[in-house]
Structures are given as C-alpha cells and as structure tokens.
Amino acid sequence: DAKTTQPTSMDCAEGRAANLPCNHSTISGNEYVYWYRQIHSQGPQYIIHGLKNNETNEMASLIITEDRKSSTLILPHATLRDTAVYYCIVRVERYGNKLVFGAGTILRVKS
Amino acid sequence: DTAVSQTPKYLVTQMGNDKSIKCEQNLGHDTMYWYKQDSKKFLKIMFSYNNKELIINETVPNRFSPKSPDKAHLNLHINSLELGDSAVYFCASSLSLGMTEAFFGQGTRLTVV
C-alpha cells in the first residue's frame, strides 16, 4: 500500500474550517484514500473515504486532486470536540488487506 | 448500545501473569481485529479473524493467542506478561475483511508492573 505524509500538527480556530492535507504521491490506481480520527482515550473512528471523486458526508468532505497524489480532509466548522489525531490511510480494498495507521496529524481546535 | 465493547477497560498486572481481554461486537460483522497502540501512539494490527478463522497474524510473540468462540467475539489471551506488553489494546470489527469502515472499541489499557 502507498505511503502517506501528513503534517505532525495543526491548529484551527473553533467555527472555522479545518483543512488537513495528506500526500500520497505513490498511490496506485486501485488504492482508496481513507480518513480516520482518534479522539484522546478513545478508539479510532472512521470519517470518510474516496477513490477519485470528491466525497462528502455528515462529518467531513474529502477533496482528492486530479492526479490523486494528494488529498485534503475538510471539517467545515470545527468544534472543540474535533480535537484529535487524524489519520490518512491509503489502501487497496481487497480481502485480507489491513488498515495500516501512520503517525497522523494532531489537530487542535482552539476557542 | 455499544457496537464494539471490550472488557476490562483498565488492567494492571504483574510480570509473568496470564491475562485475557474480551471483545464483543453486536453489529453482525464477519471480521474482527486486535490492534496494539504503544506509548509512542502507533497503532499496529496484531490479528484479524473472519468468521472465526484467523486471517492476519502479524509478527506477534506467541504469548499472545486470540480466540474466537463465535464471530461476535474475539478474545485476546496473553501469557507470561512482560513490561513491554504495556499498551492500549483495541478491538475492532468490520462487515467483512477488506471492507472500508472498521468500528473500534474503547480500548483496554494494560499496565504490566
């Protein structure tokens, strides 16, 4: 599975959009981009995933560049409860393939 | 209703002891996992079971033995506990192996003294 690169940490003001970047320059055509987050002392939580097209759900939006070498997770109106470690994961959806977590980005939402 | 529940939430034990962590999911999923998160906060998969069958077995000491009595349960038994086993252990489940969305439990913080 392709490797991802994320900033170590980011700050965001409460109520503003949080834009979390992820580079995956070696992504292959059948690899999806997934985002999970881990709030302190909790288990990881699935946020969103996509292949080529931009995706949106009730939690966030995922913007994938046309060349698929990078993506951005957008939390449209960040709240204090969005403070967490955000993981960008690239993987092929196939039987037996596991989720591999990197170091992620620590997002701190501040009032 | 908790989707993936682990017990106990905290476990403090002495070196050399044997302990078990239990995990149950009520989502009707076929696949369950154990992950370990060490003091540096890296999450690493240890095992995964699909319909009670072991599918993924990462490089984990054989002191760790998962047991799946049915597809809703995946327990983790650890023999001869060592200081380095101290970590947070997360159970997770997904609809099937290879599926996108995995649901994680709240974790079991194991401290070996």
Short mmCIF file of C-alpha atoms in Angstrom, two decimals, chain A residues 3-81:
data_model
loop_
_atom_site.label_atom_id
_atom_site.label_comp_id
_atom_site.label_asym_id
_atom_site.label_seq_id
_atom_site.Cartn_x
_atom_site.Cartn_y
_atom_site.Cartn_z
CA LYS A 3 2.81 5.57 1.92
CA THR A 4 1.26 8.81 3.17
CA THR A 5 2.77 12.00 4.53
CA GLN A 6 0.88 14.29 6.89
CA PRO A 7 1.91 17.32 8.93
CA THR A 8 2.67 16.48 12.52
CA SER A 9 0.23 19.00 13.94
CA MET A 10 -2.16 21.80 13.03
CA ASP A 11 -4.22 24.37 14.86
CA CYS A 12 -7.64 25.59 13.89
CA ALA A 13 -9.96 28.20 15.36
CA GLU A 14 -13.31 26.98 16.57
CA GLY A 15 -16.02 27.54 13.98
CA ARG A 16 -13.57 27.76 11.12
CA ALA A 17 -12.90 25.12 8.51
CA ALA A 18 -10.10 22.70 9.30
CA ASN A 19 -8.20 21.59 6.20
CA LEU A 20 -5.97 18.59 6.79
CA PRO A 21 -3.60 17.71 3.94
CA CYS A 22 -2.22 14.32 3.01
CA ASN A 23 0.38 13.48 0.38
CA HIS A 24 0.31 10.08 -1.26
CA SER A 25 2.43 10.56 -4.36
CA THR A 26 2.97 6.84 -4.95
CA ILE A 27 -0.72 5.94 -4.87
CA SER A 28 -1.79 3.38 -7.43
CA GLY A 29 -4.98 3.36 -9.44
CA ASN A 30 -6.88 0.92 -7.27
CA GLU A 31 -5.95 2.40 -3.90
CA TYR A 32 -8.52 4.28 -1.89
CA VAL A 33 -7.87 7.19 0.46
CA TYR A 34 -9.34 6.74 3.92
CA TRP A 35 -9.52 9.08 6.85
CA TYR A 36 -9.89 8.03 10.47
CA ARG A 37 -9.52 10.04 13.62
CA GLN A 38 -8.73 9.21 17.21
CA ILE A 39 -10.02 11.43 19.96
CA HIS A 40 -7.99 11.24 23.14
CA SER A 41 -8.54 8.00 25.08
CA GLN A 42 -10.95 6.62 22.50
CA GLY A 43 -10.74 4.12 19.69
CA PRO A 44 -10.22 5.30 16.11
CA GLN A 45 -13.31 6.45 14.25
CA TYR A 46 -13.93 6.16 10.52
CA ILE A 47 -14.58 9.52 8.84
CA ILE A 48 -14.71 9.17 5.08
CA HIS A 49 -13.05 7.51 2.10
CA GLY A 50 -12.76 8.03 -1.64
CA LEU A 51 -11.10 6.80 -4.81
CA LYS A 52 -11.15 9.59 -7.39
CA ASN A 53 -14.14 11.80 -6.84
CA ASN A 54 -14.61 14.25 -4.03
CA GLU A 55 -16.77 12.88 -1.26
CA THR A 56 -18.92 14.47 1.43
CA ASN A 57 -20.78 13.06 4.39
CA GLU A 58 -22.21 14.41 7.60
CA MET A 59 -18.79 14.61 9.21
CA ALA A 60 -16.46 15.92 6.54
CA SER A 61 -15.52 16.43 2.90
CA LEU A 62 -12.68 14.72 1.09
CA ILE A 63 -11.04 16.50 -1.81
CA ILE A 64 -8.73 14.38 -3.96
CA THR A 65 -6.53 16.07 -6.56
CA GLU A 66 -6.96 15.07 -10.17
CA ASP A 67 -3.61 13.26 -10.23
CA ARG A 68 -4.57 11.58 -6.91
CA LYS A 69 -1.19 12.35 -5.41
CA SER A 70 -2.67 14.32 -2.55
CA SER A 71 -5.92 14.90 -0.73
CA THR A 72 -7.46 17.21 1.85
CA LEU A 73 -9.90 16.38 4.59
CA ILE A 74 -12.16 19.31 5.37
CA LEU A 75 -14.08 19.71 8.61
CA PRO A 76 -16.34 22.61 7.61
CA HIS A 77 -17.00 24.08 11.06
CA ALA A 78 -14.52 22.71 13.53
CA THR A 79 -15.56 22.40 17.17
CA LEU A 80 -13.51 21.71 20.27
CA ARG A 81 -14.68 18.11 20.09
#
